Tab-separated table of N, CA and C in Angstrom:
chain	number	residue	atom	x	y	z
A	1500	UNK	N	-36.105	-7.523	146.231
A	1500	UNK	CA	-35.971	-6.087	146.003
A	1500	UNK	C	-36.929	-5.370	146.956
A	1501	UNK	N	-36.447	-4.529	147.694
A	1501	UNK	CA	-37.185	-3.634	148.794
A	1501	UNK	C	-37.871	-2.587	148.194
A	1502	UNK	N	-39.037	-2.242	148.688
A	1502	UNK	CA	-39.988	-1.201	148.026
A	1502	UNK	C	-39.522	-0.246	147.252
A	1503	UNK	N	-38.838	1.017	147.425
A	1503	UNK	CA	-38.277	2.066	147.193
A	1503	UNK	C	-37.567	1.276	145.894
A	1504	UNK	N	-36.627	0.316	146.441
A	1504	UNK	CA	-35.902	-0.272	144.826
A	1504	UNK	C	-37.326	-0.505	143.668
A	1505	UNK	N	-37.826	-1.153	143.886
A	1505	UNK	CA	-38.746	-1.791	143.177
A	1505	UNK	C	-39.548	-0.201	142.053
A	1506	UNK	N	-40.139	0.714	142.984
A	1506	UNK	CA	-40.538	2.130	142.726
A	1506	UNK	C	-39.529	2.657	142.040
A	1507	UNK	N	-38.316	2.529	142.149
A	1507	UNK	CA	-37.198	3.419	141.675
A	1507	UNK	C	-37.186	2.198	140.341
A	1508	UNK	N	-37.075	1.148	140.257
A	1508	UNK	CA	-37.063	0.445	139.036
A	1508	UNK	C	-38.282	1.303	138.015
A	1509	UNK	N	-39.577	1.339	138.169
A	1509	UNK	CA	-40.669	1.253	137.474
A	1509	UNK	C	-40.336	2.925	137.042
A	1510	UNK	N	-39.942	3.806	137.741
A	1510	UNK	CA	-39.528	5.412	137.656
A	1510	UNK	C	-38.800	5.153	136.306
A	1511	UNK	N	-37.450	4.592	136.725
A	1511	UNK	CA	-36.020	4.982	135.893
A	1511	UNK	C	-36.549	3.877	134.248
A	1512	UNK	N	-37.494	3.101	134.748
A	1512	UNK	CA	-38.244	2.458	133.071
A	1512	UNK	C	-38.944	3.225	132.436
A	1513	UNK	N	-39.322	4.054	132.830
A	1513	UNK	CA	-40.132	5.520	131.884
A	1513	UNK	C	-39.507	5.982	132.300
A	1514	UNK	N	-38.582	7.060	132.431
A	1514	UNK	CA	-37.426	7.631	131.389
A	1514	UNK	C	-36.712	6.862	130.816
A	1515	UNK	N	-36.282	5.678	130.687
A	1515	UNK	CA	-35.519	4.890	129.903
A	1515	UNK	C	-36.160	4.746	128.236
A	1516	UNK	N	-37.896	4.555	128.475
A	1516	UNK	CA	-38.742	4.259	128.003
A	1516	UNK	C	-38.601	5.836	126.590
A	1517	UNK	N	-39.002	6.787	127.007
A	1517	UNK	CA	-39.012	8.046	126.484
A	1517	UNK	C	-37.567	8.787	125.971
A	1518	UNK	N	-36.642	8.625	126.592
A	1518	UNK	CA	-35.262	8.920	125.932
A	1518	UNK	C	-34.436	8.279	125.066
A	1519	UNK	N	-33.622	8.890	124.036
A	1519	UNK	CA	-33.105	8.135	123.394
A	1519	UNK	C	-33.162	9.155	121.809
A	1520	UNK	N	-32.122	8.517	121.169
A	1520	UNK	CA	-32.224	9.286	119.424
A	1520	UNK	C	-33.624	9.403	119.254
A	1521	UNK	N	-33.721	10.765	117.923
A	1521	UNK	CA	-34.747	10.576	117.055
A	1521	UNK	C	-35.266	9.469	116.566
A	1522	UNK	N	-36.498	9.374	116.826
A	1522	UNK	CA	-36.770	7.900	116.117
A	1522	UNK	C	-38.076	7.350	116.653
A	1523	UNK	N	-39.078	5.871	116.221
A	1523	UNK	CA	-39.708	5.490	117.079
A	1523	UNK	C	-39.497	5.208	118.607
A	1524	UNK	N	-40.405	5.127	119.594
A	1524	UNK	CA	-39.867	4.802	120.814
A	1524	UNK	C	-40.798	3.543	121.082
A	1525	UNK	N	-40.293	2.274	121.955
A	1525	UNK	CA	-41.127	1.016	121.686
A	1525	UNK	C	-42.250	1.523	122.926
A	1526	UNK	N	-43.207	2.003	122.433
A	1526	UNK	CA	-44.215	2.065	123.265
A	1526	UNK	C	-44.997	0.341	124.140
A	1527	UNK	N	-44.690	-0.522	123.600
A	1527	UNK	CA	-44.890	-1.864	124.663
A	1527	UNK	C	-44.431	-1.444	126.140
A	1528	UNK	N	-43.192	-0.685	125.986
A	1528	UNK	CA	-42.419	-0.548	127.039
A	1528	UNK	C	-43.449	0.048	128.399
A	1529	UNK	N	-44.383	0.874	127.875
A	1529	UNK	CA	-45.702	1.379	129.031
A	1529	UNK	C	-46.017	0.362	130.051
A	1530	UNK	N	-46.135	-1.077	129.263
A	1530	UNK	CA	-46.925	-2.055	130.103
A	1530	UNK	C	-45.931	-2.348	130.995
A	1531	UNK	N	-44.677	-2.106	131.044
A	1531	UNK	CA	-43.585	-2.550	132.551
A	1531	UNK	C	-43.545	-1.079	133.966
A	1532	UNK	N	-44.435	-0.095	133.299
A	1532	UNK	CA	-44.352	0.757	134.073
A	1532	UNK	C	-45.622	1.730	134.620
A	1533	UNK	N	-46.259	1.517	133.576
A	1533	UNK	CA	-48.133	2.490	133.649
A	1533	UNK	C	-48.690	1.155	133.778
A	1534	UNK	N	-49.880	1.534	134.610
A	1534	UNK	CA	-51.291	0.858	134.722
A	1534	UNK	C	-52.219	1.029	134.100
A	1535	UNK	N	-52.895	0.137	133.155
A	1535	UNK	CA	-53.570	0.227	132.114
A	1535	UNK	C	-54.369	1.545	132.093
A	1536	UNK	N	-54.967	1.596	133.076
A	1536	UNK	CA	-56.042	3.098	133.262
A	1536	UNK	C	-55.277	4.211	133.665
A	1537	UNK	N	-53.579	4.367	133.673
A	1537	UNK	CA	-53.100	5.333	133.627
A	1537	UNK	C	-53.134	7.109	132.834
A	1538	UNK	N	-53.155	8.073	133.953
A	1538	UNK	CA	-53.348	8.855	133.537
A	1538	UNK	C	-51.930	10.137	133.255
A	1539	UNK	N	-51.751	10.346	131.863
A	1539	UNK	CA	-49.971	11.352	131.849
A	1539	UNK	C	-50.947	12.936	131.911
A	1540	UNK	N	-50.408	13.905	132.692
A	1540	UNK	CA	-51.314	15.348	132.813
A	1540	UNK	C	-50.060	15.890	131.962
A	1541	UNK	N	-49.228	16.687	130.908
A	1541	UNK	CA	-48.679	17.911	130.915
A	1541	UNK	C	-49.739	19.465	131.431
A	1542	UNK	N	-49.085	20.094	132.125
A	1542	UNK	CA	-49.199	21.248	132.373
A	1542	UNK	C	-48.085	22.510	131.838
A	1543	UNK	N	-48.569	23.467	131.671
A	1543	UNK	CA	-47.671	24.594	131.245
A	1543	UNK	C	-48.305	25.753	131.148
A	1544	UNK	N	-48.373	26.923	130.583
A	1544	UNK	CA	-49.041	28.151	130.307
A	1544	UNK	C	-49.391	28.365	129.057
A	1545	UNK	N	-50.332	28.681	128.935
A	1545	UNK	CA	-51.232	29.047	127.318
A	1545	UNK	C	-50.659	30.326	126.999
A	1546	UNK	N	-51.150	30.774	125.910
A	1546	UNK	CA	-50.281	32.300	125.105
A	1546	UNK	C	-51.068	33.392	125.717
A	1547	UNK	N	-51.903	33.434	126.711
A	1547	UNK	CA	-52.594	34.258	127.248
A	1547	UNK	C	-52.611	34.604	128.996
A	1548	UNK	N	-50.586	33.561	129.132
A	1548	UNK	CA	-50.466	33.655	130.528
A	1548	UNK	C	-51.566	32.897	131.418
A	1549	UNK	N	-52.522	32.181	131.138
A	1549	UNK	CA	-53.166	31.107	131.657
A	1549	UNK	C	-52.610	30.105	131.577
A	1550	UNK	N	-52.679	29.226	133.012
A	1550	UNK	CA	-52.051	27.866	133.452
A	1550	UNK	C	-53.405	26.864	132.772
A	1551	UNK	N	-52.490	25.653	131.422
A	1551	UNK	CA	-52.820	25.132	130.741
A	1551	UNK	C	-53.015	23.662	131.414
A	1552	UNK	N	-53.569	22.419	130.400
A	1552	UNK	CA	-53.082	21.059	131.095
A	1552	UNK	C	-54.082	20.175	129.959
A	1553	UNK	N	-52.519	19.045	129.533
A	1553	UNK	CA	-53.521	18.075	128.792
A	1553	UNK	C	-53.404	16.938	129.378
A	1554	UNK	N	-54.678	16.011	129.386
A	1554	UNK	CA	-54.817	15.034	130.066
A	1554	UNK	C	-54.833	14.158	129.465
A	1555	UNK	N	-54.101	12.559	129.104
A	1555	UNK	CA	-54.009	11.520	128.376
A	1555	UNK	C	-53.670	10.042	129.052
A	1556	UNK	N	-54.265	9.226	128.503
A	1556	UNK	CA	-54.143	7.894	128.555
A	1556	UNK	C	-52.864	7.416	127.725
A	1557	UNK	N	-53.117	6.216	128.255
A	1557	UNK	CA	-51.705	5.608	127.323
A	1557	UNK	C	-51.639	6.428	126.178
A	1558	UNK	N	-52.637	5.584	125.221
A	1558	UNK	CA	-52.284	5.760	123.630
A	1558	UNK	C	-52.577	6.884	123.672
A	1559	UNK	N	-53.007	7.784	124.651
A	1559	UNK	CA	-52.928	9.286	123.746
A	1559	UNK	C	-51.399	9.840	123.854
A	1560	UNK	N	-50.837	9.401	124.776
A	1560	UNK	CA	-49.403	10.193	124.915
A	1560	UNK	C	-48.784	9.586	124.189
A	1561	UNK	N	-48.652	8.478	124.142
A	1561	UNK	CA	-47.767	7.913	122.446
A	1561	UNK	C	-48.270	8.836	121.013
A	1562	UNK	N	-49.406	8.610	120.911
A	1562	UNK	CA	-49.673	9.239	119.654
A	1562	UNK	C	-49.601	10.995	120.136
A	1563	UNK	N	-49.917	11.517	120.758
A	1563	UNK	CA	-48.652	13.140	121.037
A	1563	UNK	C	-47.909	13.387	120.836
A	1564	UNK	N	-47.022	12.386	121.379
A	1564	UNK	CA	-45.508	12.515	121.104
A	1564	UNK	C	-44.722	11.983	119.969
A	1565	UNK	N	-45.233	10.913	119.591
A	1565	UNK	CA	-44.356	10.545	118.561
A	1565	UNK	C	-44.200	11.034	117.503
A	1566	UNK	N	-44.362	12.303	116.818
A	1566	UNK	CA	-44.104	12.876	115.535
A	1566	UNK	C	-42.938	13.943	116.214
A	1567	UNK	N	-42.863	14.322	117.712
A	1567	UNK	CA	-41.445	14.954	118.476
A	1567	UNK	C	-40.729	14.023	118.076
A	1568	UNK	N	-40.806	12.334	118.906
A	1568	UNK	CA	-39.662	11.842	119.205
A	1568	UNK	C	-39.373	11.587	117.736
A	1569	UNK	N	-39.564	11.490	116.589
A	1569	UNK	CA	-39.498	11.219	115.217
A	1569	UNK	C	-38.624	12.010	114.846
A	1570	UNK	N	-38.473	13.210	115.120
A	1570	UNK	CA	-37.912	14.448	114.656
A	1570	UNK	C	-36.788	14.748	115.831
A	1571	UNK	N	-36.818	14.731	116.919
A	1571	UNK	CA	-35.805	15.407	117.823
A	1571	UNK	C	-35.349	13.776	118.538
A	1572	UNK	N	-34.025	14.646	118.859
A	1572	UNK	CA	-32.693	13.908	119.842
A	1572	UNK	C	-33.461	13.930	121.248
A	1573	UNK	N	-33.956	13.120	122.080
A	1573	UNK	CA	-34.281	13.783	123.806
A	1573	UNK	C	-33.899	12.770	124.805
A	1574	UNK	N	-33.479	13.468	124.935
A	1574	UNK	CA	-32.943	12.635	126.620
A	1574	UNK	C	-33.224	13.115	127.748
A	1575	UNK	N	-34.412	12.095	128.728
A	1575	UNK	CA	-34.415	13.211	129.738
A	1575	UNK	C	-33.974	12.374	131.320
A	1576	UNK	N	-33.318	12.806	132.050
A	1576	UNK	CA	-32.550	12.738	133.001
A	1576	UNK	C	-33.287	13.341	134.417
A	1577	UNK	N	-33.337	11.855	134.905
A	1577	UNK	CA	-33.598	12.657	136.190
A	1577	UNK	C	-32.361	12.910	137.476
A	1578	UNK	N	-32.576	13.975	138.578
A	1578	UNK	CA	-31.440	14.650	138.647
A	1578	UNK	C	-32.039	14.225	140.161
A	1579	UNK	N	-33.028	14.281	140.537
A	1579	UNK	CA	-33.385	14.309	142.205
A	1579	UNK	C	-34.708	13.529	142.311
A	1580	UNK	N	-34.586	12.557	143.199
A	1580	UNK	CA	-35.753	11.838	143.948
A	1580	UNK	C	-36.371	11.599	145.018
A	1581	UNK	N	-37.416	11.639	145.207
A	1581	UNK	CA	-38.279	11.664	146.769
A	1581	UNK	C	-39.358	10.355	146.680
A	1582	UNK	N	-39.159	9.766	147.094
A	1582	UNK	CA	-40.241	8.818	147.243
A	1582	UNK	C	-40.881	8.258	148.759
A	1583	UNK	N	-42.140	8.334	148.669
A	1583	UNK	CA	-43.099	8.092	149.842
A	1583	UNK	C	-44.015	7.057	149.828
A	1584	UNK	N	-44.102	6.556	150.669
A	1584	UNK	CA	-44.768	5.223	150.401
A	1584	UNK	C	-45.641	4.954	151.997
A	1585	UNK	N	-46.926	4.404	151.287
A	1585	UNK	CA	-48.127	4.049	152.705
A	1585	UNK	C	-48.650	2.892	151.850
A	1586	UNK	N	-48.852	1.950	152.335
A	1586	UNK	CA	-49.626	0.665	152.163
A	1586	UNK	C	-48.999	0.432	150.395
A	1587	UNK	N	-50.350	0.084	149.888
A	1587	UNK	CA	-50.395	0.034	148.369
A	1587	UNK	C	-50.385	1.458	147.283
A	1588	UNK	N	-49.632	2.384	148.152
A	1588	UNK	CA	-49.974	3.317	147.022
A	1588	UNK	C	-48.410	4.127	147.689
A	1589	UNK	N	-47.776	4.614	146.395
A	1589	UNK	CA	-46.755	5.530	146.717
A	1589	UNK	C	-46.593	6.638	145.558
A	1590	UNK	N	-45.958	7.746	146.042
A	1590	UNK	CA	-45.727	9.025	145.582
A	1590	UNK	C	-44.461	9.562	145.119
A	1591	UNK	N	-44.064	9.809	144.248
A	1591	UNK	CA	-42.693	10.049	143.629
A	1591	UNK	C	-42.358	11.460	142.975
A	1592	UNK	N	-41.984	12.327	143.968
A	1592	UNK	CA	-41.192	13.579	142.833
A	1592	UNK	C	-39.845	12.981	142.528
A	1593	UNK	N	-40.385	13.377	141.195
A	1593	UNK	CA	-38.686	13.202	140.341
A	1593	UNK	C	-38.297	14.346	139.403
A	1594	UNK	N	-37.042	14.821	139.490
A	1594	UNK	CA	-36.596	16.425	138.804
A	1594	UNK	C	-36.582	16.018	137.759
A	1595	UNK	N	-36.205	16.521	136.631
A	1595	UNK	CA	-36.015	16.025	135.689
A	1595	UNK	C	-34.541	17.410	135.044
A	1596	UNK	N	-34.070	16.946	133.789
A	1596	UNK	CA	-33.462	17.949	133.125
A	1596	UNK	C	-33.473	17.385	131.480
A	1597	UNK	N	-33.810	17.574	130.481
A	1597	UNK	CA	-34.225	16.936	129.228
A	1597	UNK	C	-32.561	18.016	127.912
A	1598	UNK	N	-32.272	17.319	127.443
A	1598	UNK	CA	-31.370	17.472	126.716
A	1598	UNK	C	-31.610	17.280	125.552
A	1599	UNK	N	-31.049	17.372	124.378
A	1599	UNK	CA	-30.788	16.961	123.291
A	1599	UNK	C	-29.121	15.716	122.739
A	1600	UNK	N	-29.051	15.628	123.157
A	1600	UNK	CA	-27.773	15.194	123.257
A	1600	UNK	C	-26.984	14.889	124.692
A	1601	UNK	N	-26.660	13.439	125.404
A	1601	UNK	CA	-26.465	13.332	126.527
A	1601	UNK	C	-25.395	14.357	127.083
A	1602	UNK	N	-24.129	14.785	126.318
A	1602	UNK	CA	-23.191	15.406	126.922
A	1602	UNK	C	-23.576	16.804	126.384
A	1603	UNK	N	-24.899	16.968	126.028
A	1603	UNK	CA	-25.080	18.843	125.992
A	1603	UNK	C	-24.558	19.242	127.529
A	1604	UNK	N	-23.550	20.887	127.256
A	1604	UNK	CA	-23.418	21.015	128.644
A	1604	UNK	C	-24.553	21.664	129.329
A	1605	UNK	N	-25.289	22.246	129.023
A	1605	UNK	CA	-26.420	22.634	129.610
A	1605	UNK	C	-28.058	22.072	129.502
A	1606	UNK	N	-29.141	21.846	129.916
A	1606	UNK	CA	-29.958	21.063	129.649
A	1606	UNK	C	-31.016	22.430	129.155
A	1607	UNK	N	-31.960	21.902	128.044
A	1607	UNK	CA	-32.578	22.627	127.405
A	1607	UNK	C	-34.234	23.155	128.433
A	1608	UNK	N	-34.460	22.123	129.518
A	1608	UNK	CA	-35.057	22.692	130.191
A	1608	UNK	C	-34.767	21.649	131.163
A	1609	UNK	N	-35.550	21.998	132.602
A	1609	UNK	CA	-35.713	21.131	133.717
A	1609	UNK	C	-37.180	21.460	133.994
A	1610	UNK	N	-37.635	20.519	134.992
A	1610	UNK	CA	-38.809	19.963	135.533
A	1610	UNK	C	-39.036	19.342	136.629
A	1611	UNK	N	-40.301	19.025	137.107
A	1611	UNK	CA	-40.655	18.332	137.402
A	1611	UNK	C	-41.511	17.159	137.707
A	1612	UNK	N	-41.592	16.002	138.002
A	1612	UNK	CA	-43.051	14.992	137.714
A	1612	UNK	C	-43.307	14.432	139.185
A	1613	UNK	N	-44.269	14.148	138.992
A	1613	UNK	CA	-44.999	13.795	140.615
A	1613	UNK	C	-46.322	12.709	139.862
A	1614	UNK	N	-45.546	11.453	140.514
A	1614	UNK	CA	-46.025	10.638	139.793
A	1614	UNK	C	-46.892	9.772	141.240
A	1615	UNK	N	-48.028	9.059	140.715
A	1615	UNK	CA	-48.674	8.389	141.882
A	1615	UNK	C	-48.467	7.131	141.373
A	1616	UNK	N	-48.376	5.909	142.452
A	1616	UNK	CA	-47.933	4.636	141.838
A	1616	UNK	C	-49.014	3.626	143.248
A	1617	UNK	N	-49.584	2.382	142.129
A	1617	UNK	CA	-49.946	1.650	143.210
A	1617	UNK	C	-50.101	0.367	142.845
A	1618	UNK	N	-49.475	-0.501	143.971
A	1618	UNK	CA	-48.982	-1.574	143.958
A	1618	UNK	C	-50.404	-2.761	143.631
A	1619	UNK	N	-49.636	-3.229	142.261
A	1619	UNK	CA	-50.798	-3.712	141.698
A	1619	UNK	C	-50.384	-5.487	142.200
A	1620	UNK	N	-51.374	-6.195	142.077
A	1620	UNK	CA	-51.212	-7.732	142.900
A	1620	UNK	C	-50.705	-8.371	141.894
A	1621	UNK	N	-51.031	-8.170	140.325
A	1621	UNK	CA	-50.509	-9.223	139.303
A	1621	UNK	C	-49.361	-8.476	139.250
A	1622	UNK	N	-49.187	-6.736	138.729
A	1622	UNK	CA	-48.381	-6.471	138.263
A	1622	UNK	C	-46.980	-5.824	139.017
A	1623	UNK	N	-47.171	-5.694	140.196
A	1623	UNK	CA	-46.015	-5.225	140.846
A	1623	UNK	C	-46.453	-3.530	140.804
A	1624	UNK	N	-45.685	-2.446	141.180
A	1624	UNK	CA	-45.739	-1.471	141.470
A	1624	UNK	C	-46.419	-0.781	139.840
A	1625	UNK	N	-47.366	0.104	139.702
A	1625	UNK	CA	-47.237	0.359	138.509
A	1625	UNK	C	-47.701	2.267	138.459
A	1626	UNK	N	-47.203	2.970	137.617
A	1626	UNK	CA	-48.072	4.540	137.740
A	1626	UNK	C	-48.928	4.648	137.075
A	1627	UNK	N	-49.793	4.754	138.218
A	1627	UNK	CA	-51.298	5.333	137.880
A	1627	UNK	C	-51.554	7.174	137.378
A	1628	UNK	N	-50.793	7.631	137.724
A	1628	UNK	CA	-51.344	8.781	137.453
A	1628	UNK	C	-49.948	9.775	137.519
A	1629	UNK	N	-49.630	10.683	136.458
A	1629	UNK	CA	-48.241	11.443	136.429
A	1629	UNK	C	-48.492	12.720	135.984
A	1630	UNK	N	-48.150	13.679	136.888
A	1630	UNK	CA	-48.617	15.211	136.152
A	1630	UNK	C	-46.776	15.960	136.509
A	1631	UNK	N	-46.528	16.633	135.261
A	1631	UNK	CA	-45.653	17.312	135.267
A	1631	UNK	C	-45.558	18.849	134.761
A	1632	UNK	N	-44.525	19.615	135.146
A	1632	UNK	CA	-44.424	21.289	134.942
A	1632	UNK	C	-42.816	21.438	134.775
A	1633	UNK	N	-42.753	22.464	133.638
A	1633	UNK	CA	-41.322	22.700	133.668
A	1633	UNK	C	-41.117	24.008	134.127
A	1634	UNK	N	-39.903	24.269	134.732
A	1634	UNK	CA	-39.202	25.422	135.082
A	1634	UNK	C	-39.506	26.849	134.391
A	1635	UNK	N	-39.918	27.827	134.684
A	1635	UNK	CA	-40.014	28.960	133.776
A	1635	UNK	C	-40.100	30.199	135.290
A	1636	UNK	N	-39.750	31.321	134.344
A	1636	UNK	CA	-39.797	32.850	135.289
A	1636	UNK	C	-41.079	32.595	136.535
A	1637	UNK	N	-40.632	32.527	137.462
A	1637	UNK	CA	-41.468	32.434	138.860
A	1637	UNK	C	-41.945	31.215	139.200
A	1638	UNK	N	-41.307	29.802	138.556
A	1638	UNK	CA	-41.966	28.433	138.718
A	1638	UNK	C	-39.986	27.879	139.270
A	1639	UNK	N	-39.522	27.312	139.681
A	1639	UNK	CA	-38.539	26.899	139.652
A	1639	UNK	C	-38.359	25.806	140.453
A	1640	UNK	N	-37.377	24.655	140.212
A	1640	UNK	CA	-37.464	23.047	141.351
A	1640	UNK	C	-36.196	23.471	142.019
A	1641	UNK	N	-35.961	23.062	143.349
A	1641	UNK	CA	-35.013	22.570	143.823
A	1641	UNK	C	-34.512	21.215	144.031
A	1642	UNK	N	-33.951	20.813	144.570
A	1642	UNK	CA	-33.434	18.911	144.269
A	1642	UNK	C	-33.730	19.298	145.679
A	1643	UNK	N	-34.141	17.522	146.374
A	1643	UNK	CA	-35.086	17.354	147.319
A	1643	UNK	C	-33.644	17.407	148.457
């Protein structure tokens, strides 16, 4: 498997990882795609029009999320990819569009993630570090 495949594997395993019915999500699934000292950023805007951002490790983004994925349908879909690559370390925008239901016709929001990945010797490609922003009035993605 050639680089880009390999990167595009470890990508499309977190969203595979995170989508899906209400319900638990098998968080083991991290270790085929994050690097132990991985870092997930959300960003967005606070209620005071200030640009926000939480910063988490593994188990903090599992335990974040899972009382959402418990309760809601999400599926999130990525729509456009860029990937860059130098030595042991590569860079990935990926769009995103998150649904409730795969054949909703419209997606409840879009995004984007810009994920850093580096090629680990035991483990193969893994992301180290992922910060994402969704679409809103004066923020918007285009597909690459």
């Amino acid at each position: 498997m050639g680089e880009e495949a390999a990167i595009g594997a470890v990508v499309d395993e977190m969203y595979a990882m995170i989508s899906g019915p209400k319900g638990p999500r098998d968080w083991s699934r991290q270790d085929n795609c994050f690097h132990p000292d991985a870092r997930q950023i959300r960003t967005g805007v606070g209620a005071d029009g200030r640009a926000i951002f939480r910063s988490m490790g593994l188990a903090d983004y599992a335990r974040d999320t899972t009382p959402f994925f418990a309760e809601n349908d999400f599926f999130e879909l990525e729509i456009a990819r860029r990937i860059d690559v130098l030595g042991n370390m590569a860079h990935v925008w990926s769009a995103y569009e998150a649904r409730s239901a795969l054949d909703d016709p419209l997606p409840e929001r879009r995004g984007i993630n810009s994920i850093q990945l580096f090629k680990d010797p035991e483990r193969g490609w893994r992301i180290m570090a992922m910060i994402w922003d969704n679409e809103r009035d004066g923020v918007t993605i285009a597909p690459f």
